[in-house]
Coordinates of C-alpha atoms and ligand atoms in Angstrom, one line a residue:
X19 CA 46.8 82.0 47.6
X20 CA 48.6 84.1 45.0
X21 CA 48.9 87.0 47.5
X22 CA 50.5 84.6 50.0
X23 CA 53.0 83.2 47.5
X24 CA 53.9 86.7 46.5
X25 CA 54.4 87.7 50.1
X26 CA 56.6 84.7 50.8
X27 CA 58.6 85.4 47.6
X28 CA 59.0 89.1 48.7
X29 CA 60.1 88.1 52.2
X30 CA 62.6 85.6 50.8
X31 CA 64.1 88.1 48.5
X32 CA 64.3 90.7 51.3
X33 CA 66.1 88.4 53.7
X34 CA 68.4 87.2 50.9
X35 CA 69.1 90.8 50.1
X36 CA 69.9 91.5 53.8
X37 CA 72.2 88.5 53.9
X38 CA 74.0 89.5 50.7
X39 CA 74.4 93.0 52.0
X40 CA 75.9 91.8 55.2
X41 CA 78.0 88.9 53.8
X42 CA 81.1 90.9 53.5
X43 CA 80.7 92.2 57.1
X44 CA 83.0 89.4 58.4
X45 CA 82.8 90.6 62.0
X46 CA 79.1 89.8 62.4
X47 CA 78.4 87.2 65.1
X48 CA 82.1 86.9 66.1
X49 CA 84.4 87.8 68.9
X50 CA 87.0 90.5 68.4
X51 CA 90.1 90.2 70.6
X52 CA 92.1 93.1 72.0
X53 CA 95.9 92.6 72.2
X54 CA 97.7 95.0 74.5
X55 CA 101.1 94.7 72.8
X56 CA 103.3 95.7 75.7
X57 CA 101.9 92.8 77.8
X58 CA 101.0 90.0 75.3
X59 CA 104.3 88.3 74.4
X60 CA 107.9 89.5 74.6
X61 CA 109.9 88.2 71.6
X62 CA 113.3 89.6 72.4
X63 CA 113.7 89.3 76.1
X64 CA 113.7 93.0 77.0
X65 CA 110.7 92.6 79.3
X66 CA 108.2 94.5 77.0
X67 CA 105.9 92.7 74.6
X68 CA 106.5 93.2 70.8
X69 CA 105.3 92.4 67.3
X70 CA 107.4 89.2 66.9
X71 CA 106.0 88.0 70.2
X72 CA 102.5 88.5 69.0
X73 CA 103.2 86.8 65.7
X74 CA 104.6 83.8 67.6
X75 CA 101.3 83.5 69.4
X76 CA 98.8 84.0 66.6
X77 CA 98.1 80.2 66.7
X78 CA 96.6 80.8 70.1
X79 CA 94.2 83.3 68.7
X80 CA 93.3 81.1 65.8
X81 CA 92.7 78.2 68.2
X82 CA 90.4 80.4 70.3
X83 CA 88.4 81.1 67.1
X84 CA 88.2 84.9 67.2
X85 CA 87.7 86.8 63.9
X86 CA 90.1 89.7 64.5
X87 CA 92.8 91.0 66.7
X88 CA 92.8 94.6 67.5
X89 CA 96.2 95.9 68.5
X90 CA 96.5 98.8 70.9
X91 CA 99.1 101.3 69.5
X92 CA 102.3 100.0 68.1
X93 CA 103.6 103.3 66.6
X94 CA 106.6 105.4 67.4
X95 CA 106.0 106.8 70.9
X96 CA 107.8 108.3 73.9
X97 CA 105.5 106.0 75.9
X98 CA 104.1 108.8 78.2
X99 CA 100.8 107.1 77.8
X100 CA 102.3 103.7 76.7
X101 CA 101.7 104.2 73.0
X102 CA 98.7 106.4 73.0
X103 CA 101.1 109.4 72.6
X104 CA 102.2 109.0 69.0
X105 CA 105.3 110.7 67.6
X106 CA 104.9 109.1 64.1
X107 CA 101.6 107.7 63.0
X108 CA 103.1 105.7 60.1
X109 CA 106.0 103.9 61.8
X110 CA 106.5 101.2 64.4
X111 CA 108.1 102.0 67.7
X112 CA 111.5 100.2 68.0
X113 CA 110.3 98.6 71.3
X114 CA 107.7 96.7 69.2
X115 CA 109.8 96.1 66.1
X116 CA 109.8 97.3 62.5
X117 CA 107.4 97.8 59.6
X118 CA 108.8 94.5 58.2
X119 CA 107.8 92.7 61.5
X120 CA 104.4 94.2 61.1
X121 CA 104.1 92.9 57.5
X122 CA 105.1 89.4 58.8
X123 CA 102.4 89.6 61.5
X124 CA 99.8 90.5 59.0
X125 CA 100.9 87.8 56.5
X126 CA 100.7 85.1 59.1
X127 CA 97.4 86.4 60.4
X128 CA 96.0 86.1 56.9
X129 CA 97.1 82.5 56.6
X130 CA 95.4 81.8 59.9
X131 CA 92.2 83.6 58.7
X132 CA 92.6 86.3 61.3
X133 CA 91.8 89.9 60.6
X134 CA 94.1 92.6 61.9
X135 CA 92.7 95.9 63.3
X136 CA 94.8 98.8 64.4
X137 CA 94.2 101.5 67.0
X138 CA 93.7 104.8 65.3
X139 CA 94.5 107.6 67.8
X140 CA 93.3 110.8 66.1
X141 CA 92.5 113.1 69.0
X142 CA 96.1 113.9 69.8
X143 CA 99.7 113.2 68.9
X144 CA 102.8 113.2 71.1
X145 CA 104.5 116.6 71.7
X146 CA 107.5 114.8 70.2
X147 CA 105.7 114.5 66.8
X148 CA 107.5 116.5 64.1
X149 CA 104.4 118.6 63.7
X150 CA 104.5 120.0 67.2
X151 CA 107.7 122.0 67.1
X152 CA 106.6 123.3 63.7
X153 CA 103.3 124.4 65.3
X154 CA 105.2 126.1 68.1
X155 CA 107.2 128.0 65.5
X156 CA 104.0 128.9 63.7
X157 CA 105.2 127.3 60.4
X158 CA 102.3 127.0 58.0
X159 CA 100.1 124.9 57.9
X160 CA 101.4 123.3 61.1
X161 CA 100.6 126.4 63.1
X162 CA 97.0 125.3 63.2
X163 CA 97.5 121.6 63.7
X164 CA 97.0 122.0 67.5
X165 CA 94.7 124.0 69.7
X166 CA 96.5 127.1 70.9
X167 CA 95.0 129.9 73.0
X168 CA 96.2 133.0 74.7
X169 CA 96.5 133.1 78.4
X170 CA 93.8 134.7 80.6
X171 CA 95.4 137.4 82.7
X172 CA 94.0 137.6 86.2
X173 CA 95.4 140.4 88.4
X174 CA 98.5 140.4 86.3
X175 CA 99.0 136.7 86.6
X176 CA 98.9 134.3 83.7
X177 CA 96.1 131.7 83.9
X178 CA 94.9 129.0 81.5
X179 CA 92.2 130.2 79.0
X180 CA 89.4 128.3 80.9
X181 CA 88.7 125.6 83.5
X182 CA 88.9 122.5 81.2
X183 CA 90.5 119.5 82.9
X184 CA 92.7 116.7 81.6
X185 CA 91.4 113.1 81.9
X186 CA 94.7 112.5 83.7
X187 CA 94.1 115.3 86.4
X188 CA 94.8 119.0 86.4
X189 CA 94.4 121.7 83.8
X190 CA 94.0 120.6 80.2
X191 CA 96.2 123.5 79.2
X192 CA 100.0 123.8 79.3
X193 CA 101.9 127.0 78.6
X194 CA 104.5 127.0 75.8
X195 CA 107.0 129.7 76.4
X196 CA 108.2 129.9 72.9
X197 CA 104.8 130.4 71.2
X198 CA 103.6 132.4 74.3
X199 CA 100.4 130.5 74.2
X200 CA 98.7 127.6 76.0
X201 CA 98.1 124.3 74.1
X202 CA 95.2 122.0 74.9
X203 CA 95.7 118.4 76.0
X204 CA 92.6 116.5 77.1
X205 CA 95.0 113.7 78.2
X206 CA 98.7 114.1 79.3
X207 CA 100.7 117.2 78.7
X208 CA 102.7 115.1 76.3
X209 CA 99.6 114.5 74.2
X210 CA 98.6 117.8 72.6
X211 CA 95.1 117.8 71.1
X212 CA 95.0 117.9 67.3
X213 CA 92.9 120.6 65.6
X214 CA 90.2 119.2 63.3
X215 CA 89.2 122.6 62.1
X216 CA 92.4 122.5 60.1
X217 CA 91.7 120.9 56.7
X218 CA 95.4 120.2 56.2
X219 CA 95.4 118.2 59.5
X220 CA 92.3 116.4 58.4
X221 CA 94.0 115.3 55.2
X222 CA 97.1 114.2 57.1
X223 CA 95.0 111.8 59.2
X224 CA 93.2 110.4 56.2
X225 CA 96.6 109.7 54.7
X226 CA 97.5 107.8 57.9
X227 CA 94.5 105.6 57.2
X228 CA 95.5 105.1 53.6
X229 CA 99.0 104.1 54.7
X230 CA 97.8 101.3 57.0
X231 CA 95.0 100.0 54.7
X232 CA 97.7 99.7 52.0
X233 CA 99.6 97.5 54.4
X234 CA 96.8 95.1 54.7
X235 CA 94.9 96.3 57.8
X236 CA 91.3 95.2 58.0
X237 CA 90.0 98.1 60.1
X238 CA 90.5 100.5 62.9
X239 CA 89.5 101.1 66.5
X240 CA 89.1 104.8 66.9
X241 CA 90.4 106.1 70.2
X242 CA 88.4 108.5 72.3
X243 CA 86.3 109.8 69.4
X244 CA 84.0 112.1 71.4
X245 CA 87.0 114.4 72.2
X246 CA 87.9 115.2 68.6
X247 CA 86.3 118.6 68.5
X248 CA 85.9 121.3 71.1
X249 CA 83.3 124.1 71.2
X250 CA 85.0 127.1 69.6
X251 CA 83.8 129.6 72.3
X252 CA 86.2 128.0 74.8
X253 CA 83.7 128.6 77.7
X254 CA 84.2 127.2 81.2
X255 CA 82.5 123.8 81.7
X256 CA 79.9 123.7 84.4
X257 CA 80.9 122.2 87.7
X258 CA 79.2 119.2 89.1
X259 CA 78.4 119.9 92.8
X260 CA 79.4 117.7 95.7
X261 CA 81.3 115.0 93.8
X262 CA 83.7 114.5 96.7
X263 CA 86.5 114.6 94.2
X264 CA 89.5 116.9 94.2
X265 CA 89.2 120.0 92.0
X266 CA 91.8 118.6 89.7
X267 CA 89.7 115.6 88.8
X268 CA 87.9 115.6 85.4
X269 CA 84.9 114.0 87.1
X270 CA 84.1 117.4 88.7
X271 CA 83.0 118.9 85.4
X272 CA 80.2 118.3 82.9
X273 CA 82.1 117.9 79.6
X274 CA 79.6 119.8 77.5
X275 CA 82.3 121.7 75.5
X276 CA 85.1 119.2 75.2
X277 CA 83.1 116.1 74.2
X278 CA 80.3 114.9 71.9
X279 CA 80.3 118.0 69.6
X280 CA 78.2 117.7 66.4
X281 CA 81.1 118.0 63.9
X282 CA 82.6 114.8 65.3
X283 CA 80.2 112.6 63.4
X284 CA 81.1 114.1 60.0
X285 CA 84.7 113.5 60.6
X286 CA 83.9 109.8 61.3
X287 CA 82.0 109.7 58.1
X288 CA 85.0 111.0 56.2
X289 CA 87.1 108.2 57.6
X290 CA 84.4 105.7 56.7
X291 CA 84.7 106.9 53.1
X292 CA 88.5 106.5 53.1
X293 CA 88.2 102.9 54.4
X294 CA 85.4 102.1 52.0
X295 CA 87.5 103.3 49.0
X296 CA 90.4 101.0 50.0
X297 CA 91.0 97.6 48.4
X298 CA 90.5 94.2 49.9
X299 CA 88.1 93.1 52.6
X300 CA 85.4 95.3 54.0
X301 CA 86.9 97.4 56.8
X302 CA 85.6 97.4 60.4
X303 CA 85.4 100.5 62.5
X304 CA 85.1 100.2 66.2
X305 CA 84.6 103.4 68.2
X306 CA 85.5 104.2 71.7
X307 CA 83.0 106.6 73.3
X308 CA 82.1 106.6 76.9
X309 CA 78.9 108.4 76.3
X310 CA 75.1 108.3 76.5
X311 CA 73.0 105.5 74.9
X312 CA 71.6 107.8 72.2
X313 CA 75.0 109.2 71.2
X314 CA 76.4 105.6 71.2
X315 CA 73.7 104.7 68.7
X316 CA 74.4 107.8 66.6
X317 CA 77.9 106.4 65.8
X318 CA 76.2 103.6 63.8
X319 CA 74.7 106.1 61.4
X320 CA 78.1 107.7 60.6
X321 CA 80.0 104.5 59.8
X322 CA 80.9 102.8 63.1
X323 CA 80.2 99.1 63.0
X324 CA 81.0 98.5 66.7
X325 CA 80.3 101.6 68.8
X326 CA 81.6 100.0 72.0
X327 CA 78.9 99.1 74.5
X328 CA 80.6 99.4 77.9
X329 CA 77.5 98.5 80.0
X330 CA 79.3 95.6 81.8
X331 CA 82.0 98.1 82.8
X332 CA 80.3 101.3 83.7
X333 CA 76.7 100.5 84.3
X334 CA 76.6 97.1 85.8
X335 CA 78.7 95.6 88.5
X336 CA 78.8 92.8 91.1
X337 CA 76.1 94.7 93.1
X338 CA 73.7 94.8 90.2
X339 CA 70.6 92.6 90.4
X340 CA 69.2 90.4 87.6
X341 CA 66.6 93.1 87.0
X342 CA 69.3 95.7 86.5
X343 CA 70.9 93.5 83.9
X344 CA 67.5 92.9 82.2
X345 CA 66.6 96.6 82.2
X346 CA 69.9 97.8 80.8
X347 CA 70.4 95.1 78.3
X348 CA 66.8 95.4 77.0
X349 CA 67.0 99.1 76.7
X350 CA 70.2 98.8 74.7
X351 CA 68.9 96.0 72.4
X352 CA 65.8 98.1 71.7
X353 CA 67.9 101.0 70.6
X354 CA 70.0 99.2 67.9
X355 CA 69.3 100.7 64.5
X356 CA 67.8 98.3 61.9
X357 CA 70.4 96.1 60.2
X358 CA 73.1 96.9 62.8
X359 CA 74.6 94.5 65.3
X360 CA 74.8 95.0 69.1
X361 CA 78.2 94.5 70.8
X362 CA 79.3 93.5 74.2
X363 CA 82.7 94.6 75.7
X364 CA 83.9 92.2 78.3
X365 CA 87.1 94.1 79.2
X366 CA 89.8 96.4 78.0
X367 CA 93.1 97.9 79.1
X368 CA 91.4 100.9 80.8
X369 CA 89.1 99.0 83.1
X370 CA 89.5 96.5 85.9
X371 CA 89.4 92.9 84.6
X372 CA 86.0 91.2 84.4
X373 CA 87.2 88.6 87.0
X374 CA 88.0 91.4 89.4
X375 CA 84.9 93.5 88.7
X376 CA 82.5 90.6 89.2
X377 CA 84.6 88.4 91.4
X378 CA 86.6 85.3 90.4
X379 CA 83.6 83.0 90.9
X380 CA 81.7 85.1 88.3
X381 CA 84.6 85.6 85.8
X382 CA 82.9 83.6 83.1
X383 CA 79.5 85.3 83.5
X384 CA 80.1 88.3 81.3
X385 CA 81.8 86.3 78.4
X386 CA 78.8 84.0 78.6
X387 CA 76.3 86.8 78.3
X388 CA 78.4 88.3 75.5
X389 CA 78.3 85.0 73.7
X390 CA 74.6 84.2 74.1
X391 CA 73.3 87.7 73.2
X392 CA 73.2 88.6 69.5
X393 CA 76.1 90.5 67.9
X394 CA 79.8 91.0 68.4
X395 CA 81.7 90.2 71.6
X396 CA 84.9 92.0 72.5
X397 CA 87.5 90.2 74.6
X398 CA 90.6 91.7 76.2
X399 CA 93.7 89.6 76.3
X400 CA 93.6 87.4 79.4
X401 CA 89.8 87.4 79.7
X402 CA 89.9 83.9 78.1
X403 CA 91.9 82.4 81.0
X404 CA 90.2 84.4 83.7
X405 CA 93.1 86.7 84.6
X406 CA 92.4 89.1 87.4
X407 CA 93.9 92.5 88.4
X408 CA 97.3 92.6 90.1
X409 CA 97.2 95.5 92.6
X410 CA 100.4 97.6 92.4
X411 CA 102.1 99.7 95.0
X412 CA 102.6 103.4 94.5
X413 CA 106.3 102.8 93.8
X414 CA 105.4 100.2 91.1
X415 CA 102.8 102.5 89.4
X416 CA 103.7 103.8 85.9
X417 CA 100.3 104.7 84.3
X418 CA 100.0 108.5 84.0
X419 CA 96.4 108.3 85.1
X420 CA 97.7 106.8 88.4
X421 CA 100.9 108.8 88.8
X422 CA 99.1 112.1 88.3
X423 CA 96.5 111.3 91.0
X424 CA 99.3 111.0 93.6
X425 CA 100.1 108.4 96.3
X426 CA 96.7 108.9 98.0
X427 CA 94.5 108.2 95.1
X428 CA 96.6 106.4 92.4
X429 CA 94.8 103.1 93.2
X430 CA 91.4 104.6 92.2
X431 CA 92.7 105.8 88.8
X432 CA 95.6 103.6 87.8
X433 CA 95.1 101.2 84.9
X434 CA 98.3 99.2 85.6
X435 CA 96.5 96.4 87.5
X436 CA 94.7 95.2 84.3
X437 CA 97.8 95.6 82.1
X438 CA 100.1 93.0 83.7
X439 CA 101.7 90.4 81.3
X440 CA 99.7 87.6 79.8
X441 CA 100.1 84.4 81.7
X442 CA 101.1 81.7 79.2
X443 CA 102.6 79.1 81.5
X444 CA 104.3 78.5 84.8
X445 CA 107.8 79.3 83.7
X446 CA 109.8 82.5 84.2
X447 CA 107.6 85.6 84.0
X448 CA 104.7 83.4 83.1
X449 CA 106.2 82.5 79.8
X450 CA 105.6 86.1 78.7
X451 CA 109.3 86.9 78.7
X452 CA 112.6 85.2 79.2
X453 CA 113.5 88.2 81.3
X454 CA 112.6 87.9 85.0
X455 CA 112.0 91.6 85.1
X456 CA 109.0 92.7 83.1
X457 CA 107.7 96.3 82.4
X458 CA 104.8 95.6 84.8
X459 CA 105.1 92.8 87.3
X460 CA 103.5 89.4 86.5
X461 CA 100.5 88.5 88.7
X462 CA 101.8 86.1 91.4
X463 CA 98.9 83.7 90.6
X464 CA 100.6 82.7 87.3
X465 CA 101.9 79.4 88.6
X466 CA 98.4 78.0 88.7
X467 CA 96.5 80.5 86.5
X468 CA 97.9 80.2 83.0
X469 CA 97.0 79.1 79.5
X470 CA 99.1 75.9 79.5
X471 CA 97.3 74.7 82.6
X472 CA 93.9 75.4 81.0
X473 CA 94.4 74.6 77.3
X474 CA 93.3 71.0 77.1
X475 CA 90.5 71.2 79.7
X476 CA 87.0 71.9 78.3
X477 CA 85.9 73.0 81.8
X478 CA 88.7 75.6 82.3
X479 CA 88.1 79.3 81.6
X480 CA 89.9 78.8 78.3
X481 CA 87.9 75.7 77.4
X482 CA 84.7 77.6 78.2
X483 CA 85.7 80.7 76.3
X484 CA 86.7 78.7 73.2
X485 CA 83.2 77.1 73.3
X486 CA 81.6 80.5 73.7
X487 CA 83.5 81.9 70.7
X488 CA 82.3 78.9 68.7
X489 CA 78.7 79.4 69.9
X490 CA 78.5 82.7 68.1
X491 CA 78.2 80.7 64.8
X492 CA 75.2 78.7 66.0
X493 CA 72.1 79.7 63.9
X494 CA 70.1 80.0 67.1
X495 CA 72.5 82.6 68.4
X496 CA 72.9 84.3 65.0
X497 CA 69.2 84.7 64.1
X498 CA 67.0 83.5 67.0
X499 CA 64.7 85.7 69.0
X500 CA 66.0 87.1 72.3
X501 CA 64.2 87.2 75.6
X502 CA 65.5 88.2 79.0
X503 CA 63.6 86.9 82.0
X504 CA 64.1 87.5 85.7
X505 CA 63.3 84.2 87.4
X506 CA 62.5 84.6 91.1
X507 CA 64.8 87.2 92.8
X508 CA 68.2 85.9 91.9
X509 CA 68.2 84.3 88.5
X510 CA 68.6 85.9 85.1
X511 CA 67.6 83.9 82.1
X512 CA 68.5 84.8 78.5
X513 CA 66.5 82.7 76.0
X514 CA 67.3 82.5 72.3
X515 CA 64.7 80.7 70.2
X516 CA 64.9 80.0 66.5
X517 CA 61.7 78.0 66.2
X518 CA 59.6 75.7 68.3
X519 CA 62.3 73.1 68.6
X520 CA 65.5 75.1 68.8
X521 CA 66.3 76.9 72.0
X522 CA 69.4 78.0 73.8
X523 CA 69.1 79.3 77.4
X524 CA 71.6 81.0 79.7
X525 CA 70.8 80.9 83.4
X526 CA 72.8 82.9 85.9
X527 CA 72.5 82.6 89.7
X528 CA 73.3 86.0 91.2
X529 CA 73.1 84.6 94.7
X530 CA 76.0 83.3 96.7
X531 CA 74.0 80.3 97.6
X532 CA 72.6 77.3 95.6
X533 CA 69.2 77.7 94.1
X534 CA 66.7 75.2 92.7
X535 CA 64.2 76.7 90.2
X536 CA 61.6 75.5 87.8
X537 CA 63.4 77.1 84.7
X538 CA 61.0 75.3 82.3
X539 CA 58.1 77.3 83.7
X540 CA 59.9 80.6 84.2
X541 CA 61.6 80.6 80.9
X542 CA 59.2 78.5 78.9
X543 CA 61.9 76.1 77.8
X544 CA 61.9 72.3 77.3
X545 CA 62.0 70.3 80.5
X546 CA 65.0 68.2 79.3
X547 CA 68.0 70.1 77.9
X548 CA 71.7 69.4 77.8
X549 CA 74.5 71.5 79.3
X550 CA 76.6 73.2 76.6
X551 CA 78.8 75.2 78.9
X552 CA 78.9 75.8 82.7
X553 CA 81.0 78.4 84.6
X554 CA 84.3 77.3 86.3
X555 CA 83.6 76.2 89.8
X556 CA 79.9 75.3 89.1
X557 CA 80.9 71.6 88.9
X558 CA 78.1 71.1 86.3
X559 CA 79.5 68.7 83.7
X560 CA 79.1 69.7 80.1
X561 CA 77.1 67.3 78.0
X562 CA 74.8 66.0 80.8
X563 CA 71.1 66.3 80.4
X564 CA 69.2 68.3 83.1
X565 CA 65.6 68.5 84.2
X566 CA 64.9 72.1 83.9
X567 CA 61.7 71.8 86.0
X568 CA 64.0 71.4 89.0
X569 CA 67.2 73.0 87.9
X570 CA 69.9 73.2 90.5
X571 CA 72.2 76.2 90.1
X572 CA 75.2 76.3 92.5
X573 CA 76.2 79.6 94.1
X574 CA 77.1 82.3 91.5
X575 CA 77.0 79.7 88.7
X576 CA 76.1 80.3 85.1
X577 CA 75.0 77.6 82.7
X578 CA 74.1 77.5 79.0
X579 CA 71.6 74.8 78.0
X580 CA 70.6 73.7 74.5
Ligands
LIG620 C1 91.6 105.9 75.5 C2 92.6 104.8 75.6 O1 91.9 103.5 75.6 C3 93.5 105.1 76.8 O2 94.3 104.0 77.1 C4 94.3 106.3 76.5 O3 95.0 106.7 77.7 C5 93.3 107.5 76.1 N1 92.3 107.1 75.2 C6 94.2 108.5 75.5 O4 94.6 108.1 74.2

């Protein structure tokens, strides 16, 4: 008896300890929301989104219930890569506004209990950054701020030092005639790679973090972290045979020397320390790494709270079966280190929209999975209203990833389709701008697909997403057990159970025809449950009670029962 009491006491203390330890981790069991500033809301009518536009729409994000907004880059930039080429890491580009505008945004966000997360782009600067010409001139310590290499002379002709390729096609090296050397750029030529073997550079970037935390920022999303460090031998990367891709495409090489190098993790740790020593709330770190499962997990150990899980973008698609979903999700969940939270990225500015990847009928499916599974969900602006890609012609294409691929292949690589303006209402330019001409064209479906049309309907994409965001706070979702079950051939079930009497179940029909199943038997759930949320088009009314022993799931429908 005494032993049992002691054990119960010990377990209570343990869980209280874990709760206390995690209490300041405000992002736990929430949705984080990505704002792509150029496309969110234009406050001054120039056709490009800006900070005042975002500030004017913060109530929308508070209404949605997300914990934090992550802003894609807002810094001074020549916009070669639409802000990911930064000419001044500690100032705001005039197209977006001023530092004062930023302070107003942060202040209003605080009053609405929203956290603000900035994009930290440490791998490269713009070639228009003040450091670059100093590096060209070999002025110390800037001479070593970038990666410079001598040319390789082949039969008297100057060639790049090795075969490394840019993510945006072609050699990753550009010749500089003044310094008489090549510089490395893993992205556009206007984005020279920074050299993390320079301690002076490392210190500069820590100061960038200090600058923004002093201005009230609650965390960072670290851009393309695996590319920070390159192998110092500068050897050719091995070719992948028979890719069917042109030789200029980075998909033809195994990036064993330009990505995932061991020193990367220590750099992350040093940034964690900088953020931890700042005042105010605990800071979140989200890391962008398109890498293996084991290396994704490794980021947790070095200070990332949300090493992005891109499985719904790069591993699963509209051809995947319920078994594929189960296998990949289970494997991921089983790999999460003790005490850490999983995360689920629904969409981002580099990937086709969820509604286009999975089909409009299934647009709610991925947000629903992200809500029902434990951990953090990550939404991209527009996901909440079911926005879809807007295909662009070659003439309309502006993304360097598309432009560099040329007219024959731009539509495979361009990210413009998922970056079109947010559709607020059915007025001029979807209410995004007073200007009828916007930096990317508005999707023509905006007259019917817009926030205003969805806002007050609980069965719209918006109404559903709002309920999904709220669901993250449900104790069953926060602490219940998780089980994925394939029921028959076409249905995936995700069951969350807190105890005998508290169950939430998500059921997804992968078939394009209606299915009736005995979900109570397959999933071991009560025979009578009520509908919390059902996908748009399913025509299942929220609130009704259903008999799960003969559950009717319309074609491609998803439903959450409690
Ligand atoms: C990843 C960003 O998400 C993408 O938009 C950008 O082009 C590259 N990193 C380079 O910064």
